[in-house]
XYZ file of C-alpha atoms in Angstrom:
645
model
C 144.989 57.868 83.785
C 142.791 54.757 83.847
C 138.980 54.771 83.440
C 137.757 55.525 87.100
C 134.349 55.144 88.290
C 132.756 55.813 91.649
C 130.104 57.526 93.402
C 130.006 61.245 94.207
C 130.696 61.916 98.207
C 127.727 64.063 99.564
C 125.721 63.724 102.462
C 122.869 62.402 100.978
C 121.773 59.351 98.338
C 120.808 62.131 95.844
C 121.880 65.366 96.039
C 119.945 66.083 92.061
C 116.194 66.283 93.531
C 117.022 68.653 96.013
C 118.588 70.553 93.779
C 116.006 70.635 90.998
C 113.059 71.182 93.992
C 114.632 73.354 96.768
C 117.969 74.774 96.304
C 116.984 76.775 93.316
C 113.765 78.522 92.456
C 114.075 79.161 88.627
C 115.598 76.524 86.161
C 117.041 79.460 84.302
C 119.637 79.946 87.305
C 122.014 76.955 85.520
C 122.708 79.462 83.219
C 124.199 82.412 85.711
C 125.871 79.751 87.786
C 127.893 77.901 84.932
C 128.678 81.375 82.837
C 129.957 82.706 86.377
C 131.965 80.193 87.846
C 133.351 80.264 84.154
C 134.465 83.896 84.733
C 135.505 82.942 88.184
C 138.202 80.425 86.171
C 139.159 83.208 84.339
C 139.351 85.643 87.415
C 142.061 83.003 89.001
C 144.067 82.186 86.150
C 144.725 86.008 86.062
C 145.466 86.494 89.305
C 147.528 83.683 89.152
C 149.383 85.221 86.318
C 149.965 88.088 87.885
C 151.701 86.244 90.723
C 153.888 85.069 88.364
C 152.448 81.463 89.231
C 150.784 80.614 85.669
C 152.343 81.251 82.615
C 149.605 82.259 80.031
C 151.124 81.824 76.746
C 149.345 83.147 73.570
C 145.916 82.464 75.758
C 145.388 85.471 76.731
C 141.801 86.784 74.717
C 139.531 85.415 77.799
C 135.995 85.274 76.917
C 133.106 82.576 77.603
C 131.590 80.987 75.052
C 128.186 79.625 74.926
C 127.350 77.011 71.789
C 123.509 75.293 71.247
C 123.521 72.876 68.841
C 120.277 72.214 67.769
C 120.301 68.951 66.214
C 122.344 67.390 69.072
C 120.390 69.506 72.034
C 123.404 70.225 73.737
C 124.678 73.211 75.319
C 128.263 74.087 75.668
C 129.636 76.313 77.850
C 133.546 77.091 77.145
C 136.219 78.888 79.049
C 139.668 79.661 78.723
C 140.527 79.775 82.877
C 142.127 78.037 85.147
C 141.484 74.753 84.238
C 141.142 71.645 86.502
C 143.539 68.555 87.192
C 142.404 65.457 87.882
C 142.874 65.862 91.953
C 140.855 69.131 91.763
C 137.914 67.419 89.653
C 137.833 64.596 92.250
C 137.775 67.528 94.938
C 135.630 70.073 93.468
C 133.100 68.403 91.105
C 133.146 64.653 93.088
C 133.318 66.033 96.265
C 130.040 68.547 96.661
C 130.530 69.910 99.746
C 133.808 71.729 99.054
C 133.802 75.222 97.230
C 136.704 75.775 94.891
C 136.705 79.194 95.290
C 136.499 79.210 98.957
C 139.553 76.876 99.250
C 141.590 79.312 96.428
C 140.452 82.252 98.954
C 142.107 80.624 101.583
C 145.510 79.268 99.499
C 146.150 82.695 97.925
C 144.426 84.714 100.785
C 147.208 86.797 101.175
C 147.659 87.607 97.511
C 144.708 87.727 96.043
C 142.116 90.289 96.087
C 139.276 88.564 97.291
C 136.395 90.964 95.577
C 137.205 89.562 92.084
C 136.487 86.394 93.099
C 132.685 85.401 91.811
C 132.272 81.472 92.630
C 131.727 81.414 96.125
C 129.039 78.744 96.113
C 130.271 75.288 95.169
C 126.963 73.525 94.091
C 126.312 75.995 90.834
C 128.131 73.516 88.641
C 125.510 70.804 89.557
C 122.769 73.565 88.532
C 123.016 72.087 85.216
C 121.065 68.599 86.043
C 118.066 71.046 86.347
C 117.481 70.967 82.672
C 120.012 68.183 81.421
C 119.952 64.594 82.012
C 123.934 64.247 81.156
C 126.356 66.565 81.995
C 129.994 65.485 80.654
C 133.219 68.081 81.499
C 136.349 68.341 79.337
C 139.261 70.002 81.431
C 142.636 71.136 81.294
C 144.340 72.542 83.802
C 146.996 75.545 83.681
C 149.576 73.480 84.610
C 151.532 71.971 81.943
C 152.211 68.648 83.090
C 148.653 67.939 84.253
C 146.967 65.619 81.848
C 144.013 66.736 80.199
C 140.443 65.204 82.000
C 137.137 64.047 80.998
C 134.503 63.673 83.508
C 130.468 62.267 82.806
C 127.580 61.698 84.793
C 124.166 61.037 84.007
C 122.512 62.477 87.259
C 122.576 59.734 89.544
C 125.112 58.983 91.842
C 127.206 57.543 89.361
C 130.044 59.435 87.533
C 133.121 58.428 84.772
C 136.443 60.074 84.640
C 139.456 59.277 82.339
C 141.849 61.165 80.719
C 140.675 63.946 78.067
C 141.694 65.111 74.629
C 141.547 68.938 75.506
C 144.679 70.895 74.343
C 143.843 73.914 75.511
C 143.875 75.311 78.825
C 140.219 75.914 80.387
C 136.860 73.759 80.768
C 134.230 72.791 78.730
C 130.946 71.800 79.938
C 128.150 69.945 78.151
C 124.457 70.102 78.825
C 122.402 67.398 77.072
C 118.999 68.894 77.292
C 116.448 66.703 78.782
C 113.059 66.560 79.635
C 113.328 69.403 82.412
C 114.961 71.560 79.647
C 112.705 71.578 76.463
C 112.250 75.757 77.224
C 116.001 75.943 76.539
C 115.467 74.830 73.031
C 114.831 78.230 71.852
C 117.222 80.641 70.534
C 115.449 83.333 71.854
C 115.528 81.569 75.663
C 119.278 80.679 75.518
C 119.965 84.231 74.336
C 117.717 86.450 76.637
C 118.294 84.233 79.572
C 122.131 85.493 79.030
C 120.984 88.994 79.091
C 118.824 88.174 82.222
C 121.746 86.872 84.014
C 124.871 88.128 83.015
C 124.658 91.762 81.041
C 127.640 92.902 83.477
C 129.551 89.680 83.526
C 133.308 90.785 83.690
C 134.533 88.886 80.718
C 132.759 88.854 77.117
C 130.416 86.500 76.705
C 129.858 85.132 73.065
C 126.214 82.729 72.077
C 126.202 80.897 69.032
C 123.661 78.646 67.458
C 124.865 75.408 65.516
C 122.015 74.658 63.004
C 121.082 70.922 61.565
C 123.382 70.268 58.593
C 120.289 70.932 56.159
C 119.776 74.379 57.444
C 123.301 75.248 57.114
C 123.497 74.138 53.269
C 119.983 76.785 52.694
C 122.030 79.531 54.410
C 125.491 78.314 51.949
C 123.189 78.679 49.409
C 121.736 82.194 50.215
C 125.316 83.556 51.182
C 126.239 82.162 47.289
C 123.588 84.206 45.639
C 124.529 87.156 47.373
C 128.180 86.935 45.842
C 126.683 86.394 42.696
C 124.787 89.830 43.231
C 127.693 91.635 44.543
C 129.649 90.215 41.275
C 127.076 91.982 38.694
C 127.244 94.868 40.377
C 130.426 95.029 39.371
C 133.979 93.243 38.701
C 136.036 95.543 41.091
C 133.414 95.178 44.010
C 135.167 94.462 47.101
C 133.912 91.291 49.226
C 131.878 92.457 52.437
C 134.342 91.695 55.695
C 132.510 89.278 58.081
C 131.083 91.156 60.800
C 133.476 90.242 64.671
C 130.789 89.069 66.964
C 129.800 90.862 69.230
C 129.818 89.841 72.710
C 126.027 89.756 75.077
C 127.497 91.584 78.210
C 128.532 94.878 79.020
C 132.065 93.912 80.340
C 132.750 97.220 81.847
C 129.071 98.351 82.901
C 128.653 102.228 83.445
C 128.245 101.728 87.270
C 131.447 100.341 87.841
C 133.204 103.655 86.637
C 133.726 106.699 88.604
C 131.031 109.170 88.524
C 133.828 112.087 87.213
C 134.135 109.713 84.006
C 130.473 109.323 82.967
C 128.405 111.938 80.865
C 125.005 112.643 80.925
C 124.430 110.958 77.911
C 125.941 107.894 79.205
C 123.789 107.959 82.224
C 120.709 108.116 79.817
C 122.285 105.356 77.399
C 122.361 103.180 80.281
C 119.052 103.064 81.732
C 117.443 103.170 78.080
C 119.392 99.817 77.468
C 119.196 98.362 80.840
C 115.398 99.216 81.726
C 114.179 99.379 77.892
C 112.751 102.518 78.751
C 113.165 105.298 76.088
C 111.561 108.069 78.819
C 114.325 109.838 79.608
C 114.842 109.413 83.606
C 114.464 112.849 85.364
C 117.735 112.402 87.265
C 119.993 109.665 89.382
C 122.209 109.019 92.208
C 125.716 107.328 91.128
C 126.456 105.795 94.503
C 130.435 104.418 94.849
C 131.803 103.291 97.964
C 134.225 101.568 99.593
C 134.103 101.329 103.224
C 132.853 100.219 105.889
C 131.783 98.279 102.653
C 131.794 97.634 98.519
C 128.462 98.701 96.630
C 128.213 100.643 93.573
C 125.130 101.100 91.544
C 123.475 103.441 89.446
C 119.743 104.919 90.851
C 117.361 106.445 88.739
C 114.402 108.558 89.128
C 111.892 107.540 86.407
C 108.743 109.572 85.500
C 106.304 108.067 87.571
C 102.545 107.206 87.183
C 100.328 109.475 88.767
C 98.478 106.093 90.968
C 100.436 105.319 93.847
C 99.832 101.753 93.652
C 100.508 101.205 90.194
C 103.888 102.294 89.677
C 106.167 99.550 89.304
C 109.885 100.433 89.731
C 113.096 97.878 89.370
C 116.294 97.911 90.821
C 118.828 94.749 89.930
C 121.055 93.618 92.688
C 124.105 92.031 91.445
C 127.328 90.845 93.992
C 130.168 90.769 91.428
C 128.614 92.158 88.272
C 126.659 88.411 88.499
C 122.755 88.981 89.058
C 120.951 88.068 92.379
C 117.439 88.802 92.001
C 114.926 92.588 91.232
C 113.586 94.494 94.092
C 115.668 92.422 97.159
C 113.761 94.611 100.085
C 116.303 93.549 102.887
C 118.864 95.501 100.772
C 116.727 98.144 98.994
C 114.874 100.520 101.112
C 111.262 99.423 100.765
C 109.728 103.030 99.092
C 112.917 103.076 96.486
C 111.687 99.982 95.027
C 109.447 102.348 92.722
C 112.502 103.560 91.329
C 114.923 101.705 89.300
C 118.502 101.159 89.410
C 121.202 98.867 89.718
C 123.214 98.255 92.865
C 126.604 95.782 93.387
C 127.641 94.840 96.398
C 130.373 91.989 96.826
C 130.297 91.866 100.400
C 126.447 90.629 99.944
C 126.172 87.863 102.552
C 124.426 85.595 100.318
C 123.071 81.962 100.821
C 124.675 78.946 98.169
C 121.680 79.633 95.780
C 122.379 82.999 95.886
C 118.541 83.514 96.545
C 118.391 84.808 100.028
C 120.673 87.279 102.541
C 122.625 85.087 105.153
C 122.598 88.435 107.714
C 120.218 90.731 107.674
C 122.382 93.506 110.245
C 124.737 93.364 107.107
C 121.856 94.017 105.050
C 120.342 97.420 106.944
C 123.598 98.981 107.030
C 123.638 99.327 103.412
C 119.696 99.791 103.324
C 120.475 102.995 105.575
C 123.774 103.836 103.223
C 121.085 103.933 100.266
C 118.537 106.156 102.015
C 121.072 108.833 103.226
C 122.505 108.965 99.650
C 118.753 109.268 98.275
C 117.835 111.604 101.228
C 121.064 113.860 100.900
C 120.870 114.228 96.900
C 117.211 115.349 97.360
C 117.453 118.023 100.065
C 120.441 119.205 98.632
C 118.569 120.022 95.088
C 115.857 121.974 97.778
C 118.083 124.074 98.502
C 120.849 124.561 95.719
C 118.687 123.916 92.674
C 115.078 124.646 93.718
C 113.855 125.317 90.357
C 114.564 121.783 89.249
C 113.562 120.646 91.901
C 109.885 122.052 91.844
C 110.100 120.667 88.026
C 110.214 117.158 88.963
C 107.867 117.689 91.999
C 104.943 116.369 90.401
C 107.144 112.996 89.764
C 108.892 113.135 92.697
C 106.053 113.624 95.501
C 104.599 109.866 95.759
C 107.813 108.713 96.105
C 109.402 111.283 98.733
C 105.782 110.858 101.011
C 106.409 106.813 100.823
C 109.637 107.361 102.088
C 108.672 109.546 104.750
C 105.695 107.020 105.865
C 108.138 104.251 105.758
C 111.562 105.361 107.204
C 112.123 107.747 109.887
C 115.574 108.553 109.193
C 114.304 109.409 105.977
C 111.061 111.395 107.184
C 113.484 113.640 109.566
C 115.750 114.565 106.644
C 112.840 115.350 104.339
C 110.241 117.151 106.765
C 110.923 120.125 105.895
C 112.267 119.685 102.214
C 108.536 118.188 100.846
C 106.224 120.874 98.748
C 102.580 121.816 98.729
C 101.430 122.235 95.132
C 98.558 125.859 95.146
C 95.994 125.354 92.475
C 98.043 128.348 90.905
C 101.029 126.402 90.420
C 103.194 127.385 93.170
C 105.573 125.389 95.052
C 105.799 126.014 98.801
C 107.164 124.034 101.728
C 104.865 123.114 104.322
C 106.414 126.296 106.713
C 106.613 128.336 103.844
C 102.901 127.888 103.449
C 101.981 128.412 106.886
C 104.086 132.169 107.082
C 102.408 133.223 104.027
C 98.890 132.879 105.854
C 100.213 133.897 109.158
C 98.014 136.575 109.396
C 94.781 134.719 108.078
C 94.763 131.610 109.635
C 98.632 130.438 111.159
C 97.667 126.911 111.573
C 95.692 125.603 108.846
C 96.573 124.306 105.354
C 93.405 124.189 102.817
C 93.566 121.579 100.369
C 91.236 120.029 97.886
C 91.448 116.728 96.383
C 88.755 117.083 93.219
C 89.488 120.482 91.881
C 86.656 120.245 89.877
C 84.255 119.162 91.996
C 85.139 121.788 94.544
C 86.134 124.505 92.263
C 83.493 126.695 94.753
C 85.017 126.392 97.707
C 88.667 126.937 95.989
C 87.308 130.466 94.540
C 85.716 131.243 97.671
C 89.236 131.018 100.154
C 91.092 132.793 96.828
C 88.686 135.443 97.337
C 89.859 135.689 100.780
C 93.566 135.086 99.720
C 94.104 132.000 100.930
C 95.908 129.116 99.091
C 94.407 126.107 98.119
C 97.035 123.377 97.637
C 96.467 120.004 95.568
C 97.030 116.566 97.348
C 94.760 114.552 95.036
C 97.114 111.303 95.375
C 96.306 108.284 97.138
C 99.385 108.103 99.221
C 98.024 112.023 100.683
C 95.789 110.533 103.220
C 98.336 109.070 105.054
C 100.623 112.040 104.515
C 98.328 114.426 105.874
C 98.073 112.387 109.286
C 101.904 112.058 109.087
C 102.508 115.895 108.887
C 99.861 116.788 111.553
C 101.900 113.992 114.275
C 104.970 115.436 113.177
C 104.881 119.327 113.146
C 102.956 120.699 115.999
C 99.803 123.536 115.341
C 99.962 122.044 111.462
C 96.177 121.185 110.632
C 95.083 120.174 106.879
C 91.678 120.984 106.212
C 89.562 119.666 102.715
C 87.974 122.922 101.427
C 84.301 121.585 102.139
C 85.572 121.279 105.630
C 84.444 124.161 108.001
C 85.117 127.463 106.638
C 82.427 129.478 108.241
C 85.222 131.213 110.723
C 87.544 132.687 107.529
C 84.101 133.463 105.540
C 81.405 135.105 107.816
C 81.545 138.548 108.823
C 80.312 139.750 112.033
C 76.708 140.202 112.014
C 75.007 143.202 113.880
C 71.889 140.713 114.741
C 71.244 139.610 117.990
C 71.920 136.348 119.027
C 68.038 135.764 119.553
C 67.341 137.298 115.862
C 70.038 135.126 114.394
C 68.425 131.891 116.605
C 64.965 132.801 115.241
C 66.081 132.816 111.635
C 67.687 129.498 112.432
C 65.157 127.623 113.508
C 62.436 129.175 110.818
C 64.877 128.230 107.788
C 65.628 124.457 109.023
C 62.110 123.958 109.345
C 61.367 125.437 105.982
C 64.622 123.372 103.924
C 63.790 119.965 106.545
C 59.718 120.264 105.298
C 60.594 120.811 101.352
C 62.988 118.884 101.301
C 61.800 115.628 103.316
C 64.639 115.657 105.724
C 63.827 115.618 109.273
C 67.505 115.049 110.196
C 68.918 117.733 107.710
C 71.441 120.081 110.383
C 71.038 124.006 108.796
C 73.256 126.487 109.896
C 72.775 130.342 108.921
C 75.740 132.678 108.781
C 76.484 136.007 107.450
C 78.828 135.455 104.998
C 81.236 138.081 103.217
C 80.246 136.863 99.412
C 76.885 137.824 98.514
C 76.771 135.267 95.641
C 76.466 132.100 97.524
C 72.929 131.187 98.878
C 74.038 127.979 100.403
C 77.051 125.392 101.225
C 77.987 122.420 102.656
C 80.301 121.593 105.307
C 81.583 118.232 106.859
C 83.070 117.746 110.156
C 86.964 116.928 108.767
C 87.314 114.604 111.826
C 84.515 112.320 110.954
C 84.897 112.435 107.216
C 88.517 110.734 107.513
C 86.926 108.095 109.375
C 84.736 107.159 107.131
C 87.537 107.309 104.293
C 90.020 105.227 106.473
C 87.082 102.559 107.025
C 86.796 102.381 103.086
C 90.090 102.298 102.603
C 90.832 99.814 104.792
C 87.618 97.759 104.250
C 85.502 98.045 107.321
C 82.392 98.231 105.180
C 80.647 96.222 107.258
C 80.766 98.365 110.047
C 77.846 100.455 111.530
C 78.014 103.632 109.271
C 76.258 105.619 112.138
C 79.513 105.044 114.312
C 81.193 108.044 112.011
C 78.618 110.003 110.649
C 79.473 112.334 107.838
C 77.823 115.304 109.370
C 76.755 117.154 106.489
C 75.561 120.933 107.191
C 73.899 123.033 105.011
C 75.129 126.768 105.315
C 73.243 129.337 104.006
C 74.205 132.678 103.268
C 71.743 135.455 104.990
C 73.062 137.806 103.166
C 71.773 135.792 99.761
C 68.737 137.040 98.131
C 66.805 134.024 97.784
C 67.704 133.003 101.396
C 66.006 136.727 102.292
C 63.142 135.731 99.957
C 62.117 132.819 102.149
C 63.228 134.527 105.513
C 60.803 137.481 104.871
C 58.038 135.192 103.537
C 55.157 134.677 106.029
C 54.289 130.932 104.490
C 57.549 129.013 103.480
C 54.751 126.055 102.206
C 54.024 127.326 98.617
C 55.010 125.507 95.191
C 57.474 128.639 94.442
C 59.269 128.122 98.234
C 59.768 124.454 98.024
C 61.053 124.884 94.346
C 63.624 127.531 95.122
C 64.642 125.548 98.760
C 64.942 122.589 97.007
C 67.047 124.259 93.996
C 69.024 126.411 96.854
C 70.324 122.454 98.580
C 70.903 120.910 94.662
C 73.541 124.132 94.096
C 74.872 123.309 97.471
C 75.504 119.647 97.110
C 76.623 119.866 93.198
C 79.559 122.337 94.398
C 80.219 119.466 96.880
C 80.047 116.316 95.526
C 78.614 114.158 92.519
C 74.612 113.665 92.501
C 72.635 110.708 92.248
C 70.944 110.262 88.692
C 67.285 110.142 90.406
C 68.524 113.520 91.886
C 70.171 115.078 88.786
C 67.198 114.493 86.758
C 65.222 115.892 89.588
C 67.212 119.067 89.454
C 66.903 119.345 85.435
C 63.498 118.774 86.001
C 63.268 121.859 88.777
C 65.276 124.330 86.439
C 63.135 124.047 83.749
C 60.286 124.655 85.786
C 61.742 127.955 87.613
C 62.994 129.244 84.338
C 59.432 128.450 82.844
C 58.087 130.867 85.867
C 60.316 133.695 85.176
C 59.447 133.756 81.443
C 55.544 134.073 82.659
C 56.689 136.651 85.157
């Protein structure tokens, strides 16, 4: 063949800026596209073998290489495929609009299994002008009588072609790093942009650094002095055998095996490598399936953090073993994008960047196919293996309540599956809760989300045998509202909510004695305390050891949380009013000490009213320091009293 030159037949004067500014978001994506479409070569050849339409020879060890030579700033990328003649470089490399794998699909259509076919997308060869300013291809083709061919081109429009020296069957391509590639001049880069891109590649994939000639006489040198050191240790000391390399990629990753063949240790191997996390996962989902479509992946249930929004999960998409992109949420239901796994799907209707999903009906289907599986495995531990499944509860619950806020198919297969934590440590479904109470109070569920801060209240309903369960997480507010819309006569109620109805016990006062005491004990706290607006409410309660309480409307109180939440600040905090009310106990001591008290004005009143409201708020909620030191203040001063008494 003659020296040909011409111009490359696209649609536009330069394809090379669009390239390098729209069709691809990350310069590191040459690297997947070349290293792929070099397994793709391989993937044909094979199947062409097989066909008993290319004869193979003794080139049969397929593998991708991948040289940097430092000194020359080029990067090589080597195969030992398919190959291309001269007619097929003019088509597929000249020609940018065509896809060679696209036109082998439809050639060998009836042969060939289309799934182990990577290179659908004919513009990842011209990837590489991202980071190189001259690209040059040495190609031979599988057929023997097809002259070897060399192809350049510098990133214009331009391009050189003659015949090549290559011996071998496959392609070589060479990167000359420019400007746009300076990060790729790093060992380090080259190598973890490999692992980035192409851990489950299908064929090995080898890196190797060439160093500048005085480098490689210091490392001679070193290797020398280590032979002189194995010598004196003695004359019968047998030479070290040079380690094989060892390929990047994982050519048969775990995921692509059947679940029967894999071992719990495997499954822990896995993520540990994959994820670099050395936590051991609490469990996973192997999913493997084959119709209506391809996917198989690997999901795992890490230990989560206990902050709802800081937990960060990962799941790799890959179509082929080749890697798309983390966290893809038309594929991946949006709540199991705190976990992290790996799914493959071939059928992936992908655009030519492989950035984006080309149809996103395609895309639900196997978003729904992923929530069943997750949905299924979970109630199925409920009720075959509830032990473990309380164990991983405390992991488990931010993620399962997510789920059920965000999918509905999910929500109706988890309902009644999700557990209520007791401050004792118990596990109980939502209806499994409500049953046990049946007889105290059918409807309600008591919860606290401060333990400490309302450790009163959470002795006071134990005393009364009723279970106080935990839902301290951010991600409960919403699941409380969730529950109450979706199970009929279910209503949560925060311990400092009203619990004057499970507490009092009936009073033998009249109603006019019980308004008289009223009305003289909110005067007395509003006066000593200095607040005309203070609501006081007197009940008979059944513990004798509480002098006072206080309540908030539940109602209003998750108004005022939803308007912080969702930052309506600025709003008029009078809309929702918290609705504080001071219970006190008439069956309390001090509260009989100021009821049976002709003047409720003295020093000794106000101090013990005053000490009576501090108690009350403290077992609600933290004080102010003005009012702590107040209180300090106050017990000193009673205390002082009863010594003089």
């Amino acid at each position: 063949m003659s020296l040909e030159k011409g111009s490359l037949s696209i649609h536009s004067e330069n394809i090379f800026p669009i390239i390098k500014k729209w069709l691809y978001s990350d310069h590191d994506i040459f690297m997947r596209e070349l290293i792929s479409n070099a397994c793709d070569a391989i993937t044909k050849v094979k199947q062409l073998s097989s066909l008993g339409e290319a004869d193979l020879g003794d080139n049969r060890d397929f593998a991708v290489k991948v040289v940097y030579d430092q000194e020359a700033k080029t990067l090589t990328f080597s195969d030992n495929g398919i190959g291309m003649t001269e007619e097929e470089v003019k088509k597929y490399i000249n020609q940018i609009a065509f896809s060679g794998a696209e036109d082998f699909l439809e050639k060998y259509k009836d042969k060939a299994d289309q799934d182990q076919i990577i290179g659908h997308f004919g513009l990842g060869f011209y990837s590489s002008f991202m980071v190189a300013e001259h690209v040059k291809i040495h190609t031979k083709s599988f057929r023997a009588d097809a002259p070897a061919v060399r192809w350049a081109c510098d990133g214009g429009t331009e391009f050189e072609m003659t015949d090549g020296d290559k011996t071998e069957r496959g392609t070589d391509i060479i990167l000359y790093l420019g400007e746009d590639g300076k990060d790729f001049e790093s060992e380090h880069v080259l190598r973890s942009t490999i692992e980035k891109y192409c851990s489950f590649m299908p064929y090995p994939i080898y890196f190797d650094v060439v160093k500048p000639a005085s480098e490689a006489v210091e490392t001679d040198e070193i290797e020398d002095l280590e032979e002189v050191s194995t010598d004196e240790e003695g004359e019968n000391a047998e030479p070290k055998a040079p380690e094989a390399p060892k390929p990047l990629n994982d050519v048969t990753p775990l995921y692509t095996l059947q679940p029967s063949a894999c071992t719990d240790e495997d499954y822990k191997k896995f993520y540990q490598k994959t994820f670099m996390d050395f936590k051991e996962p609490l469990f996973w989902i192997h999913l493997n399936m084959d119709y209506p479509f391809n996917l198989k992946g690997i999901l795992y249930f890490p230990k989560l953090n206990t902050e709802f929004d800081t937990m960060e999960g990962r799941i790799k998409l890959y179509n082929n073993q080749v890697f798309v992109a983390d966290n893809v949420k038309e594929v991946i239901p949006e709540y199991l994008l705190l976990l992290k796994g790996v799914i493959d799907c071939p059928d992936l209707p992908l655009n030519v960047s492989r950035s984006f999903l080309q149809n996103d009906g395609f895309a639900k289907k196997i978003s729904d196919y992923i929530s069943k599986k997750v949905a299924d495995k979970l109630s199925g531990m409920f009720k075959t293996q509830r032990e473990v499944y309380e164990g991983f509860w405390d992991d488990l619950h931010p993620f399962i309540k997510f789920g059920a806020l965000k999918d509905k198919k999910f929500q109706e297969k988890m309902l009644d599956h999700m557990l209520l934590k007791t401050v004792k440590g118990e596990y109980l479904s939502i209806n499994e809760y409500k049953e046990k109470h049946q007889p105290i109070m059918p409807d309600k569920v008591y919860y606290t989300n401060d333990r400490l801060q309302q450790a009163q209240y959470i002795q006071l309903l134990q005393e009364h045998m009723v279970d106080t369960v935990i839902l301290d997480h951010s991600i409960d507010n919403p699941f409380i509202s969730l529950i109450e819309a979706e199970k009929e006569k279910t209503q949560f109620v925060r311990v400092d909510g009203d619990l004057t109805e499970l507490l009092k016990e009936t009073s033998t006062d009249s109603e006019e004695t019980l308004k008289a005491d009223e009305d003289k004990l909110t005067g007395a706290f509003r006066t000593a305390l200095g607040q005309e607006s203070l609501k006081v409410k007197v009940e008979t309660l059944k513990n004798e050891d509480v002098a006072g309480m206080i309540i908030l409307d539940e109602n209003n109180r998750r108004m005022q949380e939803m308007m912080k939440m969702y930052g309506m600040g600025g709003m008029d905090p009078n809309m929702f009013p918290s609705e504080e009310t001071l219970i006190l106990n008439k069956k309390h001591p001090l509260i009989q000490f100021i009821l049976n008290s002709d003047a409720t004005d003295t020093e000794l009143h106000k101090l013990v009213m005053a000490q009576v409201y501090d108690l009350a708020v403290m077992s609600h909620k933290p004080m102010t320091a003005e009012a702590m030191n107040a209180f300090i203040k106050r017990s000193n001063e009673l205390m002082k009293r009863m010594i003089a008494n």
